[in-house]
Structures are given as structure tokens and as C-alpha cells.
Short mmCIF file of C-alpha atoms and ligand atoms in Angstrom, two decimals:
data_model
loop_
_atom_site.label_atom_id
_atom_site.label_comp_id
_atom_site.label_asym_id
_atom_site.label_seq_id
_atom_site.Cartn_x
_atom_site.Cartn_y
_atom_site.Cartn_z
CA MET G 151 35.30 -156.84 -241.53
CA THR G 152 32.60 -158.53 -243.62
CA SER G 153 32.44 -158.59 -247.41
CA VAL G 154 29.71 -159.81 -249.73
CA THR G 155 29.87 -161.34 -253.20
CA VAL G 156 26.98 -162.45 -255.36
CA ASP G 157 27.39 -165.62 -257.40
CA PRO G 158 27.15 -164.87 -261.15
CA SER G 159 24.09 -167.14 -261.33
CA GLY G 160 22.31 -164.86 -258.80
CA LYS G 161 21.22 -168.02 -256.96
CA PHE G 162 23.21 -167.27 -253.79
CA LEU G 163 25.50 -164.77 -252.11
CA THR G 164 28.54 -165.30 -249.89
CA LEU G 165 29.37 -163.40 -246.72
CA THR G 166 33.04 -163.55 -245.78
CA THR G 167 34.43 -162.48 -242.42
CA THR G 168 37.72 -163.41 -240.85
CA GLY G 169 37.55 -167.13 -240.31
CA SER G 170 34.09 -167.73 -241.76
CA VAL G 171 32.48 -168.07 -245.15
CA ARG G 172 28.69 -168.37 -245.21
CA ARG G 173 26.49 -168.79 -248.27
CA TYR G 174 22.78 -167.92 -248.42
CA HIS G 175 20.42 -168.83 -251.25
CA ALA G 176 18.28 -166.18 -252.94
CA ILE G 177 15.10 -168.14 -252.21
CA TRP G 178 16.05 -168.57 -248.53
CA LEU G 179 16.84 -164.86 -248.10
CA ARG G 180 13.62 -163.78 -249.78
CA ASP G 181 11.49 -166.21 -247.77
CA ASN G 182 13.13 -165.06 -244.51
CA ALA G 183 12.92 -161.32 -245.11
CA ARG G 184 11.84 -159.33 -242.05
CA ASP G 185 10.18 -156.39 -243.81
CA PRO G 186 6.58 -155.53 -242.79
CA GLU G 187 5.14 -156.87 -246.07
CA THR G 188 6.74 -160.27 -245.52
CA ARG G 189 6.32 -160.57 -241.75
CA ASP G 190 3.79 -159.02 -239.41
CA PRO G 191 5.75 -156.58 -237.25
CA GLY G 192 3.47 -157.32 -234.29
CA ASN G 193 3.33 -161.10 -234.00
CA GLY G 194 6.22 -161.97 -236.32
CA GLN G 195 4.05 -164.29 -238.43
CA ARG G 196 4.86 -164.68 -242.13
CA LEU G 197 2.35 -162.87 -244.35
CA ILE G 198 3.30 -164.47 -247.66
CA ALA G 199 3.25 -168.04 -248.93
CA LEU G 200 6.03 -169.59 -250.97
CA ARG G 201 3.76 -169.40 -254.04
CA ASP G 202 4.02 -165.59 -253.78
CA ILE G 203 7.77 -165.77 -254.45
CA PRO G 204 8.76 -166.35 -258.10
CA ASP G 205 10.56 -169.69 -258.55
CA ASN G 206 13.12 -168.02 -260.83
CA ILE G 207 14.12 -165.56 -258.10
CA ARG G 208 17.73 -164.33 -258.21
CA ILE G 209 19.92 -161.78 -256.50
CA SER G 210 20.71 -158.79 -258.71
CA GLY G 211 22.86 -156.93 -256.21
CA ALA G 212 24.02 -156.86 -252.59
CA ASN G 213 25.90 -154.36 -250.51
CA LEU G 214 26.87 -153.82 -246.92
CA SER G 215 26.28 -150.79 -244.79
CA GLY G 216 27.33 -151.09 -241.15
CA THR G 217 25.49 -154.06 -239.64
CA ALA G 218 22.97 -154.24 -242.49
CA LEU G 219 23.05 -156.21 -245.71
CA GLN G 220 20.94 -154.85 -248.56
CA VAL G 221 19.87 -157.40 -251.15
CA SER G 222 18.01 -156.70 -254.41
CA PHE G 223 15.93 -159.44 -256.01
CA LEU G 224 14.71 -160.02 -259.55
CA PRO G 225 12.19 -160.38 -261.07
CA GLU G 226 10.32 -158.79 -258.11
CA GLY G 227 12.53 -155.71 -258.21
CA LYS G 228 12.49 -155.68 -254.39
CA THR G 229 15.36 -154.55 -252.16
CA LEU G 230 15.33 -155.97 -248.64
CA VAL G 231 17.53 -155.38 -245.63
CA TYR G 232 19.01 -158.09 -243.37
CA ASP G 233 20.71 -157.75 -240.03
CA LEU G 234 24.18 -159.34 -240.15
CA GLU G 235 23.89 -160.71 -236.62
CA TRP G 236 20.57 -162.36 -237.46
CA LEU G 237 22.17 -163.92 -240.54
CA ALA G 238 25.10 -165.20 -238.47
CA VAL G 239 22.79 -166.75 -235.86
CA ASN G 240 20.66 -168.35 -238.57
CA THR G 241 23.48 -169.71 -240.73
CA TYR G 242 22.93 -173.09 -242.38
CA ASP G 243 26.18 -173.34 -244.31
CA GLY G 244 28.68 -175.81 -242.93
CA THR G 245 26.27 -177.67 -240.62
CA PRO G 246 28.50 -180.32 -239.06
CA SER G 247 27.83 -183.94 -239.85
CA ARG G 248 26.88 -185.54 -236.56
CA GLN G 249 26.83 -189.08 -235.30
CA ARG G 250 23.38 -190.67 -234.96
CA GLY G 251 22.16 -190.07 -231.43
CA TRP G 252 23.42 -186.51 -231.04
CA THR G 253 21.51 -184.28 -228.65
CA ALA G 254 20.40 -180.67 -228.92
CA PRO G 255 22.49 -177.90 -227.37
CA GLY G 256 21.42 -177.20 -223.80
CA ILE G 257 20.85 -180.89 -223.08
CA GLU G 258 23.29 -182.67 -220.82
CA ILE G 259 23.14 -186.41 -220.44
CA TRP G 260 23.84 -187.82 -217.00
CA ASP G 261 24.23 -190.92 -214.87
CA ALA G 262 24.37 -191.71 -211.13
CA ARG G 263 27.09 -189.08 -210.65
CA LEU G 264 24.41 -186.39 -210.94
CA MET G 265 23.13 -187.52 -207.50
CA GLY G 266 24.68 -184.60 -205.59
CA GLU G 267 23.39 -182.02 -208.07
CA ILE G 268 19.73 -182.89 -208.57
CA PRO G 269 17.94 -179.83 -209.97
CA VAL G 270 15.95 -178.59 -206.97
CA GLY G 271 13.67 -175.59 -206.50
CA ASP G 272 11.94 -174.21 -203.42
CA PHE G 273 8.18 -173.92 -203.97
CA SER G 274 7.85 -170.37 -202.58
CA ALA G 275 10.90 -169.14 -204.47
CA LEU G 276 9.66 -170.68 -207.74
CA SER G 277 6.21 -169.11 -207.23
CA GLN G 278 7.46 -165.62 -206.38
CA ASP G 279 10.87 -165.13 -207.93
CA SER G 280 11.03 -165.32 -211.72
CA GLY G 281 14.84 -165.63 -211.60
CA ALA G 282 14.54 -168.74 -209.42
CA LEU G 283 11.89 -170.18 -211.75
CA GLN G 284 13.97 -169.44 -214.84
CA GLY G 285 17.02 -171.16 -213.32
CA TRP G 286 15.00 -174.20 -212.30
CA LEU G 287 13.32 -174.50 -215.72
CA GLU G 288 16.73 -174.29 -217.36
CA ARG G 289 17.92 -177.23 -215.27
CA VAL G 290 14.73 -179.22 -215.91
CA ASN G 291 15.37 -178.73 -219.64
CA ARG G 292 19.03 -179.58 -219.31
CA TYR G 293 18.62 -182.75 -217.23
CA GLY G 294 15.03 -183.74 -218.05
CA PHE G 295 13.80 -183.67 -214.46
CA GLY G 296 13.65 -181.51 -211.37
CA LYS G 297 12.47 -181.60 -207.78
CA VAL G 298 10.36 -179.10 -205.88
CA LEU G 299 10.65 -178.78 -202.10
CA ASN G 300 8.52 -177.17 -199.38
CA GLY G 301 5.21 -177.17 -201.23
CA PRO G 302 1.84 -177.25 -199.46
CA VAL G 303 0.72 -180.64 -198.14
CA ALA G 304 -2.77 -180.49 -199.61
CA PRO G 305 -4.62 -182.57 -202.22
CA GLY G 306 -4.46 -180.82 -205.59
CA ALA G 307 -1.22 -178.99 -204.75
CA LEU G 308 0.35 -180.67 -207.79
CA PHE G 309 -1.63 -178.30 -210.02
CA LYS G 310 0.30 -175.41 -208.46
CA ILE G 311 3.50 -177.01 -209.81
CA VAL G 312 2.00 -177.20 -213.31
CA ASP G 313 0.84 -173.57 -213.02
CA LEU G 314 4.51 -172.58 -212.78
CA PHE G 315 5.11 -173.51 -216.42
CA GLY G 316 2.03 -174.63 -218.30
CA TYR G 317 -1.21 -176.55 -218.36
CA VAL G 318 -2.47 -179.93 -217.25
CA ARG G 319 -3.01 -182.55 -219.91
CA GLU G 320 -6.16 -184.44 -219.03
CA THR G 321 -6.45 -188.11 -219.98
CA ASN G 322 -8.84 -190.99 -219.35
CA TYR G 323 -7.16 -191.27 -215.93
CA GLY G 324 -8.63 -187.83 -215.19
CA ARG G 325 -7.06 -184.46 -214.54
CA HIS G 326 -4.90 -186.20 -211.97
CA PHE G 327 -4.50 -189.69 -210.55
CA ASP G 328 -3.85 -190.94 -207.02
CA VAL G 329 -1.15 -193.45 -206.21
CA ARG G 330 -1.91 -194.79 -202.75
CA THR G 331 0.03 -197.67 -201.30
CA GLU G 332 -0.58 -199.34 -198.01
CA VAL G 333 2.45 -201.31 -197.10
CA ASN G 334 1.51 -204.48 -195.25
CA PRO G 335 4.04 -207.26 -195.58
CA THR G 336 1.53 -209.90 -194.40
CA ASN G 337 -0.43 -209.51 -197.61
CA LEU G 338 1.71 -209.65 -200.72
CA ALA G 339 -0.92 -207.85 -202.78
CA PHE G 340 -0.32 -204.72 -200.77
CA THR G 341 3.42 -204.98 -200.55
CA GLY G 342 4.98 -202.09 -202.32
CA LEU G 343 7.01 -203.96 -204.89
CA GLY G 344 9.52 -202.00 -206.89
CA LEU G 345 8.78 -201.08 -210.49
CA GLN G 346 11.25 -201.14 -213.35
CA ALA G 347 12.16 -197.70 -214.66
CA HIS G 348 9.83 -196.71 -217.46
CA THR G 349 8.33 -193.85 -219.39
CA ASP G 350 4.64 -193.32 -218.80
CA ASN G 351 1.88 -194.06 -221.29
CA PRO G 352 3.88 -194.80 -224.45
CA TYR G 353 0.58 -196.16 -225.82
CA ARG G 354 -0.71 -192.60 -226.23
CA ASP G 355 -0.02 -190.71 -229.42
CA PRO G 356 1.44 -188.34 -228.55
CA ALA G 357 2.60 -189.69 -225.20
CA PRO G 358 2.35 -187.22 -222.32
CA THR G 359 5.55 -185.22 -222.39
CA VAL G 360 5.71 -184.12 -218.76
CA GLN G 361 4.72 -185.96 -215.62
CA VAL G 362 4.38 -184.37 -212.19
CA LEU G 363 4.35 -186.57 -209.08
CA TYR G 364 3.50 -184.91 -205.79
CA CYS G 365 3.89 -186.52 -202.38
CA LEU G 366 1.19 -186.06 -199.75
CA GLU G 367 1.98 -188.92 -197.36
CA SER G 368 5.04 -191.03 -196.90
CA SER G 369 5.40 -192.99 -193.70
CA ALA G 370 6.67 -196.29 -195.15
CA ALA G 371 10.38 -196.97 -195.23
CA GLY G 372 11.87 -197.28 -198.69
CA GLY G 373 9.83 -196.43 -201.74
CA GLU G 374 12.41 -193.98 -203.02
CA ASN G 375 11.93 -192.53 -206.45
CA MET G 376 14.46 -193.27 -209.07
CA VAL G 377 15.16 -191.67 -212.44
CA VAL G 378 17.31 -192.79 -215.36
CA ASP G 379 18.33 -190.65 -218.33
CA GLY G 380 16.91 -192.46 -221.37
CA PHE G 381 19.20 -190.42 -223.64
CA ALA G 382 22.26 -191.48 -221.65
CA ALA G 383 21.10 -195.11 -221.83
CA ALA G 384 20.58 -194.83 -225.60
CA ARG G 385 24.00 -193.28 -226.10
CA ARG G 386 25.63 -195.99 -223.99
CA LEU G 387 23.89 -198.63 -226.09
CA ARG G 388 25.13 -196.91 -229.26
CA ASP G 389 28.70 -196.77 -227.99
CA GLU G 390 28.60 -200.43 -226.90
CA ASN G 391 26.91 -201.81 -229.98
CA GLU G 392 25.83 -199.61 -232.85
CA ALA G 393 23.75 -202.37 -234.46
CA TYR G 394 21.65 -202.61 -231.27
CA PHE G 395 21.12 -198.84 -231.22
CA ASN G 396 20.16 -198.82 -234.89
CA VAL G 397 17.66 -201.66 -234.67
CA LEU G 398 15.79 -199.97 -231.78
CA ALA G 399 15.82 -196.66 -233.67
CA ASP G 400 14.98 -197.97 -237.13
CA TYR G 401 11.94 -200.11 -236.34
CA CYS G 402 8.73 -199.27 -234.56
CA ALA G 403 7.64 -200.99 -231.39
CA ARG G 404 3.96 -201.15 -230.54
CA PHE G 405 2.36 -200.14 -227.28
CA GLU G 406 -1.16 -200.77 -226.08
CA PHE G 407 -3.48 -200.15 -223.16
CA ALA G 408 -7.01 -201.50 -223.15
CA GLY G 409 -7.38 -202.23 -219.44
CA GLU G 410 -10.40 -200.01 -218.89
CA LYS G 411 -13.91 -200.10 -220.37
CA GLY G 412 -14.18 -197.83 -223.40
CA VAL G 413 -10.43 -197.38 -223.73
CA CYS G 414 -8.23 -198.89 -226.44
CA LEU G 415 -5.07 -196.84 -226.81
CA THR G 416 -2.43 -197.95 -229.30
CA SER G 417 0.74 -196.45 -230.72
CA ARG G 418 3.45 -197.49 -233.14
CA ARG G 419 6.72 -195.75 -232.33
CA PRO G 420 10.37 -196.76 -231.89
CA ILE G 421 11.94 -197.36 -228.47
CA ILE G 422 14.69 -194.93 -229.44
CA GLU G 423 13.33 -192.10 -231.57
CA LEU G 424 15.61 -190.06 -233.80
CA ALA G 425 14.91 -187.04 -235.98
CA PRO G 426 15.68 -187.63 -239.68
CA ASP G 427 19.15 -186.11 -239.13
CA GLY G 428 19.90 -188.47 -236.23
CA GLU G 429 19.07 -186.20 -233.29
CA LEU G 430 17.93 -188.19 -230.28
CA ILE G 431 14.42 -186.92 -229.58
CA ALA G 432 12.67 -189.53 -227.43
CA ALA G 433 12.98 -192.78 -225.55
CA ARG G 434 10.03 -195.07 -224.84
CA PHE G 435 10.44 -197.94 -222.45
CA ASN G 436 7.60 -199.67 -220.66
CA ASN G 437 7.50 -203.44 -220.47
CA ARG G 438 3.96 -203.44 -219.06
CA SER G 439 2.42 -201.80 -222.09
CA MET G 440 4.63 -203.10 -224.89
CA ALA G 441 2.39 -204.92 -227.38
CA ALA G 442 3.43 -207.59 -229.88
CA VAL G 443 6.12 -206.06 -232.07
CA THR G 444 5.29 -206.85 -235.68
CA ASP G 445 7.17 -204.19 -237.62
CA VAL G 446 10.62 -205.75 -237.35
CA PRO G 447 11.58 -208.01 -240.27
CA PHE G 448 12.03 -211.69 -239.46
CA ASP G 449 15.79 -211.58 -240.02
CA GLN G 450 16.15 -208.64 -237.61
CA MET G 451 13.86 -209.86 -234.81
CA ALA G 452 16.49 -211.81 -232.85
CA THR G 453 18.82 -208.79 -232.93
CA TYR G 454 15.90 -206.58 -231.94
CA TYR G 455 15.26 -208.69 -228.82
CA ASP G 456 18.98 -208.78 -227.97
CA ALA G 457 19.07 -204.99 -228.28
CA TYR G 458 15.88 -204.52 -226.24
CA ARG G 459 17.29 -206.82 -223.53
CA ARG G 460 20.61 -204.94 -223.44
CA PHE G 461 18.83 -201.57 -223.34
CA GLY G 462 16.85 -202.83 -220.32
CA GLU G 463 20.06 -204.01 -218.62
CA ILE G 464 21.63 -200.58 -219.10
CA ILE G 465 18.49 -198.95 -217.68
CA ASP G 466 18.62 -201.31 -214.67
CA ASP G 467 22.32 -200.60 -214.06
CA GLU G 468 22.69 -198.76 -210.75
CA THR G 469 25.44 -196.58 -212.18
CA MET G 470 22.79 -194.99 -214.42
CA GLU G 471 20.25 -194.12 -211.71
CA VAL G 472 19.65 -191.16 -209.47
CA THR G 473 17.46 -191.85 -206.45
CA PHE G 474 15.75 -189.50 -204.05
CA ARG G 475 13.04 -189.63 -201.49
CA LEU G 476 9.88 -187.60 -201.81
CA ASN G 477 8.55 -186.32 -198.50
CA PRO G 478 5.12 -184.75 -198.05
CA GLY G 479 5.02 -181.38 -199.85
CA GLU G 480 7.73 -182.45 -202.31
CA ALA G 481 7.30 -183.16 -205.99
CA PHE G 482 9.21 -184.08 -209.05
CA VAL G 483 8.71 -183.08 -212.64
CA VAL G 484 10.02 -185.35 -215.35
CA ASP G 485 10.41 -184.99 -219.12
CA ASN G 486 8.56 -188.16 -220.09
CA THR G 487 10.03 -188.12 -223.60
CA ARG G 488 13.49 -188.65 -222.17
CA VAL G 489 13.81 -189.58 -218.50
CA LEU G 490 12.52 -192.87 -217.12
CA HIS G 491 11.18 -193.07 -213.59
CA ALA G 492 10.55 -195.82 -211.10
CA ARG G 493 9.70 -196.56 -207.52
CA LYS G 494 11.93 -198.69 -205.35
CA GLY G 495 10.34 -201.35 -203.14
CA TYR G 496 9.16 -200.69 -199.58
CA SER G 497 10.05 -202.35 -196.36
CA GLY G 498 8.26 -202.12 -193.03
CA GLN G 499 4.78 -200.72 -192.68
CA GLY G 500 3.12 -197.45 -193.44
CA THR G 501 1.33 -195.56 -196.15
CA ARG G 502 2.35 -193.61 -199.18
CA TRP G 503 0.12 -191.25 -201.10
CA LEU G 504 1.21 -189.52 -204.26
CA GLN G 505 -0.82 -187.50 -206.74
CA GLY G 506 0.26 -187.41 -210.35
CA CYS G 507 -0.72 -185.55 -213.48
CA TYR G 508 0.55 -184.84 -216.97
CA ALA G 509 1.51 -181.60 -218.70
CA ASP G 510 3.43 -180.60 -221.83
CA ILE G 511 7.17 -180.13 -222.31
CA ASP G 512 6.69 -177.61 -225.13
CA GLY G 513 4.79 -175.39 -222.69
CA LEU G 514 7.59 -175.72 -220.16
CA ARG G 515 10.20 -174.82 -222.80
CA SER G 516 8.06 -171.95 -224.07
CA THR G 517 7.83 -170.48 -220.56
CA TYR G 518 11.59 -170.72 -220.18
CA ASP G 519 12.40 -169.35 -223.67
CA ALA G 520 9.95 -166.45 -223.24
CA MET G 521 11.63 -165.57 -219.92
CA CYS G 522 15.05 -165.60 -221.61
CA ARG G 523 13.79 -163.44 -224.47
CA GLU G 524 12.27 -160.92 -222.03
CA GLN G 525 15.50 -160.83 -220.05
CA LYS G 526 17.49 -160.17 -223.22
CA GLN G 527 15.14 -157.38 -224.31
CA LYS G 528 15.40 -155.75 -220.86
CA ALA G 529 19.19 -155.93 -220.98
CA ALA G 530 19.16 -154.27 -224.42
CA GLU G 531 16.94 -151.38 -223.23
FE1 LIG J 595 5.03 -194.23 -214.07
#
């Protein structure tokens, strides 16, 4: 049983149900009305600007009827109807205070123990079965990466992976790039040395948010791919030493790439990026493209380097990493705002040919959310 009371000031109302008390401001309710004069019934876009709502708005009356809440506003003299379930879902009263470094619902941080449960999808199933695609996208969102098996062994097949959820993001490296390695231990230059785990292209603004790597040839031993959850590493750093976490979150690093004629990419962003309310939203880690850091005050710089070093040690810790081999026709998709990737070193002889490209995580999430919404609408029909 829900009851409603309007504050004598008319500035807010209170909905009380067993176990919950939720307040809503007059201005918030008016701005979020769902009537056809406030929101387009077709595309859901708001049709009014805040300037169209009087700043002295107040609630003159409210009453409940079934699952609907009727609210009258002055001085407009409007009465608008709100769905109680919508109000419950969109409550903002009693938002919990969270520790810096919290993560959004639906995100699960992980370490090496995820090894047996890597999010995997079969290429044909993902292409033909929307349920399989939805499940795989959910896991890619949850863990920040996913593998695809049994794809075609053909140049350009990586674009078919991107087609599953979005669009390619073209850069100065082209629509895609080739990573070919000939492993020949007699010539060090061609030895496939391992790379430290990193996020790609932090010198771009914005950095690419999804990377796809697709394997076309892999005859050399070793060369496994490795991923590390940057959010898990950041949280571990926070739990070990909050001052280290804070210094990497509170000051900007600088990243730069100018290794190609006509290209001079620079960015100024923190290694650990938080939203203003402390939500962990991105990790950037790439020793090769870190520029001189000049935004950390002198008396914080030594701590900054200690924190950066420790963050790197955590990232290098084998208990944090998940490794897997990519065989021809296999790919992995990684959320480049969160999960770091690397290649292990090779041994023996052989070749390895990967194709890579970038795409966008918001497109991936949009595809998943739209599928969920459609599923919910179908279930309600
Ligand atoms: Fe990379």
C-alpha cells in the first residue's frame, strides 16, 4: 500500500510504502513528466527546455489511483500522471554513499580465477541466434572482454565481428591494422618478445573504447594473449594503499604519439579515471606512449611514481591475468577503457598474423540494451 503526502512548501512530495520512503521534488517531477506535450510519444525525446518550466513551480495536490500518481502543479495549473513503478525505478532519494572506486551494476571484476569461464561465443551462433548474441554481449559487458570461436579464416573477417554489435572506428592506422610476426630466434629483431599489458592508444581523445583482434595465422609456439582487468587492478591498489589510488585518480597523466608523419596525438587524462561521484570509469596504462607527466605537484610526484610503479606490479602479477591462445578463425573483443591486453613471448619458429581494429563500447552496450528492451516488450505482450 502506497500513500502520498505533499510538503506544505509544495517543493516536494513523499511516497511511502512498507519499508520505503521516497521524496521527489516538484521541479524534478515536472521536468520528467511523460505526457505528450513534455515528451514525444514516438522517440521519447523531451519537447520542452527547463526555461519553459517556471522556477517557482510547486505541487498543489497529489493523489493516488491504482498504479498512477496524479500531481497538480502551480503556477502552470497542469495535472500530470506518473507511473508508480517508473517512479520507483527512477528514485534518487537515499542514494548510498559509496567508496571511491565503486563500479556500476552489471560489472564484475575478476582475476586469474576467471580462466575457466572466459566469455566465449561461437561465430555462427552469434551471427544467427539473437539469444546467443545477447548472452555473449552481456558477458562482454560484465567482464570487459570476450572471445569468438570458429570464425572464417579470411582477411577482413574481423569486420564481421564488429558487425555483430556496432561500427568500426577508423584511425590514422586505417580501418584495420595487421600484426604480422615472423618468429626467427637467430635475429633478435624478429623475435616475438612479450609486451606488457596495456590499453591501446591512450593518446587519443577519446581513446578507442573497443578493440577487436582476429587471428588468421598462428604457427609459432607461445604468443598467447593475456588480459588483465584494469578495474580489478585499480581496486586492489585502493585496498592496499588508498593514497596511491587517489594520486593516480586525482592527477592527469599525459600520453603522446607522434611516430608517423602528419600525426601528433596527445591527451591529458588520469591513469585511473573516476566519475565525480567516485565511480571507476576507465583505466589507462601504456608505458610506451606515456609522455612527461607535468600535472602532478612537486610534493606529490614521488608518491605518484611509487603509485604508478605499484599499479604496474599489480598488473604484472600472474594472479591477475587470464591467458588464452588465439587460433586461426578466433578473435577477442576487449573493452579498451577497462581491460588491458598483452601478448606473451614466442619460442620456436613460425608465423603469426593478426588483424585488429577499433569500435565503440557505447554501440556494443546499445545493441545489448536494445535487445533487452525488445525482449521485455515481447514478454509484456
Ligand atoms: Fe595493444
